[in-house]
mmCIF file with all atom_site columns, C-alpha atoms in Angstrom:
data_model
loop_
_atom_site.group_PDB
_atom_site.id
_atom_site.type_symbol
_atom_site.label_atom_id
_atom_site.label_alt_id
_atom_site.label_comp_id
_atom_site.label_asym_id
_atom_site.label_entity_id
_atom_site.label_seq_id
_atom_site.pdbx_PDB_ins_code
_atom_site.Cartn_x
_atom_site.Cartn_y
_atom_site.Cartn_z
_atom_site.occupancy
_atom_site.B_iso_or_equiv
_atom_site.pdbx_formal_charge
_atom_site.auth_seq_id
_atom_site.auth_comp_id
_atom_site.auth_asym_id
_atom_site.auth_atom_id
_atom_site.pdbx_PDB_model_num
ATOM 1   C CA . MET A 1 1   ? 0.072  -0.047 0.000   1.00 0.00 ? 1   MET A CA 1
ATOM 2   C CA . LEU A 1 2   ? 1.484  3.374  -0.949  1.00 0.00 ? 2   LEU A CA 1
ATOM 3   C CA . PHE A 1 3   ? 1.286  5.858  1.876   1.00 0.00 ? 3   PHE A CA 1
ATOM 4   C CA . ARG A 1 4   ? 0.202  9.347  0.785   1.00 0.00 ? 4   ARG A CA 1
ATOM 5   C CA . SER A 1 5   ? 2.649  11.644 2.568   1.00 0.00 ? 5   SER A CA 1
ATOM 6   C CA . GLY A 1 6   ? 0.674  14.932 2.464   1.00 0.00 ? 6   GLY A CA 1
ATOM 7   C CA . LEU A 1 7   ? 4.046  16.687 2.018   1.00 0.00 ? 7   LEU A CA 1
ATOM 8   C CA . PRO A 1 8   ? 3.951  19.066 -0.868  1.00 0.00 ? 8   PRO A CA 1
ATOM 9   C CA . VAL A 1 9   ? 6.784  18.276 -3.305  1.00 0.00 ? 9   VAL A CA 1
ATOM 10  C CA . ASP A 1 10  ? 7.060  19.516 -6.908  1.00 0.00 ? 10  ASP A CA 1
ATOM 11  C CA . PRO A 1 11  ? 8.039  16.449 -8.920  1.00 0.00 ? 11  PRO A CA 1
ATOM 12  C CA . ARG A 1 12  ? 9.515  18.645 -11.626 1.00 0.00 ? 12  ARG A CA 1
ATOM 13  C CA . ALA A 1 13  ? 11.867 20.510 -9.281  1.00 0.00 ? 13  ALA A CA 1
ATOM 14  C CA . VAL A 1 14  ? 15.592 20.111 -9.380  1.00 0.00 ? 14  VAL A CA 1
ATOM 15  C CA . VAL A 1 15  ? 16.670 18.977 -5.895  1.00 0.00 ? 15  VAL A CA 1
ATOM 16  C CA . GLY A 1 16  ? 19.782 21.250 -6.055  1.00 0.00 ? 16  GLY A CA 1
ATOM 17  C CA . ASP A 1 17  ? 17.464 24.207 -6.321  1.00 0.00 ? 17  ASP A CA 1
ATOM 18  C CA . LEU A 1 18  ? 15.329 23.270 -3.260  1.00 0.00 ? 18  LEU A CA 1
ATOM 19  C CA . SER A 1 19  ? 15.593 24.710 0.172   1.00 0.00 ? 19  SER A CA 1
ATOM 20  C CA . VAL A 1 20  ? 16.923 22.460 2.988   1.00 0.00 ? 20  VAL A CA 1
ATOM 21  C CA . GLY A 1 21  ? 13.362 21.832 4.291   1.00 0.00 ? 21  GLY A CA 1
ATOM 22  C CA . GLU A 1 22  ? 12.144 21.035 0.826   1.00 0.00 ? 22  GLU A CA 1
ATOM 23  C CA . ARG A 1 23  ? 14.993 18.502 0.350   1.00 0.00 ? 23  ARG A CA 1
ATOM 24  C CA . GLN A 1 24  ? 14.107 16.909 3.590   1.00 0.00 ? 24  GLN A CA 1
ATOM 25  C CA . ARG A 1 25  ? 10.510 16.552 2.388   1.00 0.00 ? 25  ARG A CA 1
ATOM 26  C CA . VAL A 1 26  ? 11.801 14.862 -0.771  1.00 0.00 ? 26  VAL A CA 1
ATOM 27  C CA . GLU A 1 27  ? 13.727 12.337 1.279   1.00 0.00 ? 27  GLU A CA 1
ATOM 28  C CA . ILE A 1 28  ? 10.764 11.504 3.499   1.00 0.00 ? 28  ILE A CA 1
ATOM 29  C CA . VAL A 1 29  ? 8.489  11.101 0.500   1.00 0.00 ? 29  VAL A CA 1
ATOM 30  C CA . LYS A 1 30  ? 10.990 8.805  -1.169  1.00 0.00 ? 30  LYS A CA 1
ATOM 31  C CA . THR A 1 31  ? 11.213 6.708  1.981   1.00 0.00 ? 31  THR A CA 1
ATOM 32  C CA . LEU A 1 32  ? 7.461  6.444  2.308   1.00 0.00 ? 32  LEU A CA 1
ATOM 33  C CA . HIS A 1 33  ? 7.111  5.676  -1.387  1.00 0.00 ? 33  HIS A CA 1
ATOM 34  C CA . ARG A 1 34  ? 9.428  2.620  -0.899  1.00 0.00 ? 34  ARG A CA 1
ATOM 35  C CA . GLY A 1 35  ? 7.017  1.285  1.733   1.00 0.00 ? 35  GLY A CA 1
ATOM 36  C CA . ALA A 1 36  ? 8.860  2.032  4.926   1.00 0.00 ? 36  ALA A CA 1
ATOM 37  C CA . GLU A 1 37  ? 7.045  0.927  8.052   1.00 0.00 ? 37  GLU A CA 1
ATOM 38  C CA . VAL A 1 38  ? 9.453  2.687  10.405  1.00 0.00 ? 38  VAL A CA 1
ATOM 39  C CA . LEU A 1 39  ? 10.708 6.234  9.864   1.00 0.00 ? 39  LEU A CA 1
ATOM 40  C CA . LEU A 1 40  ? 13.665 7.497  11.942  1.00 0.00 ? 40  LEU A CA 1
ATOM 41  C CA . LEU A 1 41  ? 13.814 11.269 12.168  1.00 0.00 ? 41  LEU A CA 1
ATOM 42  C CA . ASP A 1 42  ? 16.913 12.710 13.753  1.00 0.00 ? 42  ASP A CA 1
ATOM 43  C CA . GLU A 1 43  ? 16.445 16.344 14.805  1.00 0.00 ? 43  GLU A CA 1
ATOM 44  C CA . PRO A 1 44  ? 14.213 16.802 11.725  1.00 0.00 ? 44  PRO A CA 1
ATOM 45  C CA . THR A 1 45  ? 12.964 20.285 12.629  1.00 0.00 ? 45  THR A CA 1
ATOM 46  C CA . ALA A 1 46  ? 16.424 21.844 13.026  1.00 0.00 ? 46  ALA A CA 1
ATOM 47  C CA . VAL A 1 47  ? 16.382 23.379 9.527   1.00 0.00 ? 47  VAL A CA 1
ATOM 48  C CA . LEU A 1 48  ? 12.631 23.866 9.135   1.00 0.00 ? 48  LEU A CA 1
ATOM 49  C CA . THR A 1 49  ? 10.485 26.941 9.259   1.00 0.00 ? 49  THR A CA 1
ATOM 50  C CA . PRO A 1 50  ? 7.549  26.861 11.707  1.00 0.00 ? 50  PRO A CA 1
ATOM 51  C CA . GLN A 1 51  ? 5.199  26.196 8.810   1.00 0.00 ? 51  GLN A CA 1
ATOM 52  C CA . GLU A 1 52  ? 7.380  23.281 7.588   1.00 0.00 ? 52  GLU A CA 1
ATOM 53  C CA . VAL A 1 53  ? 7.389  21.873 11.180  1.00 0.00 ? 53  VAL A CA 1
ATOM 54  C CA . ASP A 1 54  ? 3.558  22.009 11.131  1.00 0.00 ? 54  ASP A CA 1
ATOM 55  C CA . ALA A 1 55  ? 3.417  20.196 7.788   1.00 0.00 ? 55  ALA A CA 1
ATOM 56  C CA . LEU A 1 56  ? 5.961  17.549 9.014   1.00 0.00 ? 56  LEU A CA 1
ATOM 57  C CA . PHE A 1 57  ? 3.775  16.962 12.116  1.00 0.00 ? 57  PHE A CA 1
ATOM 58  C CA . VAL A 1 58  ? 0.626  16.555 10.079  1.00 0.00 ? 58  VAL A CA 1
ATOM 59  C CA . THR A 1 59  ? 2.459  13.824 8.090   1.00 0.00 ? 59  THR A CA 1
ATOM 60  C CA . VAL A 1 60  ? 3.866  12.126 11.209  1.00 0.00 ? 60  VAL A CA 1
ATOM 61  C CA . ARG A 1 61  ? 0.392  11.983 12.752  1.00 0.00 ? 61  ARG A CA 1
ATOM 62  C CA . ALA A 1 62  ? -1.099 10.542 9.457   1.00 0.00 ? 62  ALA A CA 1
ATOM 63  C CA . MET A 1 63  ? 1.683  7.913  9.523   1.00 0.00 ? 63  MET A CA 1
ATOM 64  C CA . ARG A 1 64  ? 0.848  6.958  13.045  1.00 0.00 ? 64  ARG A CA 1
ATOM 65  C CA . GLU A 1 65  ? -2.840 6.665  12.092  1.00 0.00 ? 65  GLU A CA 1
ATOM 66  C CA . ALA A 1 66  ? -1.827 4.420  9.159   1.00 0.00 ? 66  ALA A CA 1
ATOM 67  C CA . GLY A 1 67  ? -0.085 2.016  11.566  1.00 0.00 ? 67  GLY A CA 1
ATOM 68  C CA . LYS A 1 68  ? 3.488  3.119  10.839  1.00 0.00 ? 68  LYS A CA 1
ATOM 69  C CA . CYS A 1 69  ? 6.115  3.849  13.546  1.00 0.00 ? 69  CYS A CA 1
ATOM 70  C CA . VAL A 1 70  ? 8.009  7.147  13.738  1.00 0.00 ? 70  VAL A CA 1
ATOM 71  C CA . VAL A 1 71  ? 11.040 7.522  15.930  1.00 0.00 ? 71  VAL A CA 1
ATOM 72  C CA . PHE A 1 72  ? 11.428 11.291 16.621  1.00 0.00 ? 72  PHE A CA 1
ATOM 73  C CA . ILE A 1 73  ? 14.730 12.187 18.053  1.00 0.00 ? 73  ILE A CA 1
ATOM 74  C CA . SER A 1 74  ? 14.903 15.803 19.338  1.00 0.00 ? 74  SER A CA 1
ATOM 75  C CA . HIS A 1 75  ? 16.104 18.013 22.190  1.00 0.00 ? 75  HIS A CA 1
ATOM 76  C CA . LYS A 1 76  ? 13.169 20.375 21.597  1.00 0.00 ? 76  LYS A CA 1
ATOM 77  C CA . LEU A 1 77  ? 10.860 19.456 24.463  1.00 0.00 ? 77  LEU A CA 1
ATOM 78  C CA . VAL A 1 78  ? 7.829  21.385 23.165  1.00 0.00 ? 78  VAL A CA 1
ATOM 79  C CA . GLU A 1 79  ? 7.986  19.437 19.921  1.00 0.00 ? 79  GLU A CA 1
ATOM 80  C CA . VAL A 1 80  ? 8.489  16.144 21.650  1.00 0.00 ? 80  VAL A CA 1
ATOM 81  C CA . MET A 1 81  ? 5.397  16.752 23.795  1.00 0.00 ? 81  MET A CA 1
ATOM 82  C CA . ALA A 1 82  ? 3.368  17.797 20.650  1.00 0.00 ? 82  ALA A CA 1
ATOM 83  C CA . ILE A 1 83  ? 4.136  14.836 18.461  1.00 0.00 ? 83  ILE A CA 1
ATOM 84  C CA . SER A 1 84  ? 4.867  11.824 20.662  1.00 0.00 ? 84  SER A CA 1
ATOM 85  C CA . ASP A 1 85  ? 2.812  9.179  22.442  1.00 0.00 ? 85  ASP A CA 1
ATOM 86  C CA . VAL A 1 86  ? 5.764  7.623  24.286  1.00 0.00 ? 86  VAL A CA 1
ATOM 87  C CA . VAL A 1 87  ? 9.105  9.247  25.184  1.00 0.00 ? 87  VAL A CA 1
ATOM 88  C CA . THR A 1 88  ? 12.263 7.432  25.848  1.00 0.00 ? 88  THR A CA 1
ATOM 89  C CA . VAL A 1 89  ? 15.034 9.625  27.160  1.00 0.00 ? 89  VAL A CA 1
ATOM 90  C CA . MET A 1 90  ? 18.697 8.641  26.884  1.00 0.00 ? 90  MET A CA 1
ATOM 91  C CA . ARG A 1 91  ? 21.527 10.182 28.903  1.00 0.00 ? 91  ARG A CA 1
ATOM 92  C CA . ALA A 1 92  ? 25.239 9.244  28.373  1.00 0.00 ? 92  ALA A CA 1
ATOM 93  C CA . GLY A 1 93  ? 24.232 6.438  25.996  1.00 0.00 ? 93  GLY A CA 1
ATOM 94  C CA . ARG A 1 94  ? 21.833 4.757  28.384  1.00 0.00 ? 94  ARG A CA 1
ATOM 95  C CA . VAL A 1 95  ? 18.045 4.912  28.786  1.00 0.00 ? 95  VAL A CA 1
ATOM 96  C CA . SER A 1 96  ? 17.182 7.050  31.732  1.00 0.00 ? 96  SER A CA 1
ATOM 97  C CA . GLY A 1 97  ? 13.483 6.647  31.431  1.00 0.00 ? 97  GLY A CA 1
ATOM 98  C CA . THR A 1 98  ? 10.506 5.821  29.288  1.00 0.00 ? 98  THR A CA 1
ATOM 99  C CA . VAL A 1 99  ? 7.189  7.630  29.920  1.00 0.00 ? 99  VAL A CA 1
ATOM 100 C CA . GLU A 1 100 ? 3.798  8.097  28.217  1.00 0.00 ? 100 GLU A CA 1
ATOM 101 C CA . THR A 1 101 ? 3.609  11.708 26.920  1.00 0.00 ? 101 THR A CA 1
ATOM 102 C CA . ARG A 1 102 ? 0.123  12.302 28.348  1.00 0.00 ? 102 ARG A CA 1
ATOM 103 C CA . GLY A 1 103 ? 1.451  11.406 31.787  1.00 0.00 ? 103 GLY A CA 1
ATOM 104 C CA . THR A 1 104 ? 4.430  13.627 31.920  1.00 0.00 ? 104 THR A CA 1
ATOM 105 C CA . ASP A 1 105 ? 5.577  17.206 31.274  1.00 0.00 ? 105 ASP A CA 1
ATOM 106 C CA . GLN A 1 106 ? 8.645  19.100 30.041  1.00 0.00 ? 106 GLN A CA 1
ATOM 107 C CA . HIS A 1 107 ? 10.071 19.346 33.536  1.00 0.00 ? 107 HIS A CA 1
ATOM 108 C CA . GLU A 1 108 ? 10.075 15.650 33.999  1.00 0.00 ? 108 GLU A CA 1
ATOM 109 C CA . LEU A 1 109 ? 11.671 15.045 30.592  1.00 0.00 ? 109 LEU A CA 1
ATOM 110 C CA . ALA A 1 110 ? 14.368 17.643 31.319  1.00 0.00 ? 110 ALA A CA 1
ATOM 111 C CA . ARG A 1 111 ? 15.049 15.904 34.682  1.00 0.00 ? 111 ARG A CA 1
ATOM 112 C CA . LEU A 1 112 ? 15.407 12.603 32.893  1.00 0.00 ? 112 LEU A CA 1
ATOM 113 C CA . MET A 1 113 ? 17.755 14.290 30.370  1.00 0.00 ? 113 MET A CA 1
ATOM 114 C CA . VAL A 1 114 ? 20.108 15.905 32.803  1.00 0.00 ? 114 VAL A CA 1
ATOM 115 C CA . GLY A 1 115 ? 19.723 13.755 35.899  1.00 0.00 ? 115 GLY A CA 1
ATOM 116 C CA . ARG A 1 116 ? 18.466 16.569 38.244  1.00 0.00 ? 116 ARG A CA 1
ATOM 117 C CA . ASP A 1 117 ? 15.652 19.114 38.382  1.00 0.00 ? 117 ASP A CA 1
ATOM 118 C CA . VAL A 1 118 ? 15.891 21.915 35.919  1.00 0.00 ? 118 VAL A CA 1
ATOM 119 C CA . ASP A 1 119 ? 14.174 25.294 36.134  1.00 0.00 ? 119 ASP A CA 1
ATOM 120 C CA . LEU A 1 120 ? 12.701 25.804 32.706  1.00 0.00 ? 120 LEU A CA 1
ATOM 121 C CA . SER A 1 121 ? 11.135 29.077 33.628  1.00 0.00 ? 121 SER A CA 1
ATOM 122 C CA . ALA A 1 122 ? 14.427 30.901 33.964  1.00 0.00 ? 122 ALA A CA 1
ATOM 123 C CA . GLN A 1 123 ? 14.980 33.337 31.153  1.00 0.00 ? 123 GLN A CA 1
ATOM 124 C CA . ARG A 1 124 ? 18.502 34.042 29.947  1.00 0.00 ? 124 ARG A CA 1
ATOM 125 C CA . ALA A 1 125 ? 19.736 37.356 31.127  1.00 0.00 ? 125 ALA A CA 1
ATOM 126 C CA . GLN A 1 126 ? 19.342 40.041 28.479  1.00 0.00 ? 126 GLN A CA 1
ATOM 127 C CA . THR A 1 127 ? 22.483 42.035 27.998  1.00 0.00 ? 127 THR A CA 1
ATOM 128 C CA . PRO A 1 128 ? 21.807 45.702 27.065  1.00 0.00 ? 128 PRO A CA 1
ATOM 129 C CA . PRO A 1 129 ? 23.489 46.826 23.898  1.00 0.00 ? 129 PRO A CA 1
ATOM 130 C CA . GLY A 1 130 ? 27.008 48.241 24.348  1.00 0.00 ? 130 GLY A CA 1
ATOM 131 C CA . GLU A 1 131 ? 29.069 50.582 22.252  1.00 0.00 ? 131 GLU A CA 1
ATOM 132 C CA . THR A 1 132 ? 29.082 49.946 18.371  1.00 0.00 ? 132 THR A CA 1
ATOM 133 C CA . LEU A 1 133 ? 32.188 47.979 17.426  1.00 0.00 ? 133 LEU A CA 1
ATOM 134 C CA . LEU A 1 134 ? 31.546 47.881 13.701  1.00 0.00 ? 134 LEU A CA 1
ATOM 135 C CA . SER A 1 135 ? 29.316 49.852 11.456  1.00 0.00 ? 135 SER A CA 1
ATOM 136 C CA . LEU A 1 136 ? 28.934 49.581 7.662   1.00 0.00 ? 136 LEU A CA 1
ATOM 137 C CA . ASP A 1 137 ? 27.009 51.950 5.430   1.00 0.00 ? 137 ASP A CA 1
ATOM 138 C CA . GLY A 1 138 ? 26.313 51.411 1.698   1.00 0.00 ? 138 GLY A CA 1
ATOM 139 C CA . VAL A 1 139 ? 28.959 48.719 1.172   1.00 0.00 ? 139 VAL A CA 1
ATOM 140 C CA . SER A 1 140 ? 29.051 47.108 -2.191  1.00 0.00 ? 140 SER A CA 1
ATOM 141 C CA . LEU A 1 141 ? 31.304 44.234 -3.496  1.00 0.00 ? 141 LEU A CA 1
ATOM 142 C CA . VAL A 1 142 ? 31.892 43.229 -7.038  1.00 0.00 ? 142 VAL A CA 1
ATOM 143 C CA . ASP A 1 143 ? 33.763 40.111 -8.071  1.00 0.00 ? 143 ASP A CA 1
ATOM 144 C CA . GLY A 1 144 ? 34.507 40.188 -11.833 1.00 0.00 ? 144 GLY A CA 1
ATOM 145 C CA . ASP A 1 145 ? 31.136 40.922 -13.342 1.00 0.00 ? 145 ASP A CA 1
ATOM 146 C CA . GLN A 1 146 ? 29.117 39.607 -10.399 1.00 0.00 ? 146 GLN A CA 1
ATOM 147 C CA . ARG A 1 147 ? 27.765 41.964 -7.742  1.00 0.00 ? 147 ARG A CA 1
ATOM 148 C CA . LEU A 1 148 ? 28.014 40.119 -4.453  1.00 0.00 ? 148 LEU A CA 1
ATOM 149 C CA . LEU A 1 149 ? 26.944 42.996 -2.159  1.00 0.00 ? 149 LEU A CA 1
ATOM 150 C CA . ASP A 1 150 ? 24.806 45.974 -3.125  1.00 0.00 ? 150 ASP A CA 1
ATOM 151 C CA . ALA A 1 151 ? 24.686 48.976 -0.764  1.00 0.00 ? 151 ALA A CA 1
ATOM 152 C CA . VAL A 1 152 ? 24.572 46.860 2.451   1.00 0.00 ? 152 VAL A CA 1
ATOM 153 C CA . THR A 1 153 ? 24.216 48.744 5.712   1.00 0.00 ? 153 THR A CA 1
ATOM 154 C CA . LEU A 1 154 ? 24.874 47.044 9.061   1.00 0.00 ? 154 LEU A CA 1
#
């Protein structure tokens, strides 16, 4: 049975011209087309836009409903909680715990990841801007007949 991925891919596109997220979709569609029953995704959202993450999650949920298995490896606890049924946490190459997603929270997962309680509410200190160290105004760069920069201001 061919699984319909739901991932938009232009079959006429040249892969070299695609964005990283689009290339990832092509690889997932190829894997599903070959009849894979298990899909292993290692940090799949690292290079995706929020919209691409949403599309990927729709596909992962559809795969689950079709009886397929998806192994989703990520450090992004919000995404893990949003997409998983069961979470297995590894620390230093060993399983530190397996929990059902609906019976846990991000704090418990973080504790399993680092081996101690973690305060997830702490925000990183915001450093106020200091003195300007470098300023560019109207910078252009031409290499041969190709313009690489055109009136860039930083």
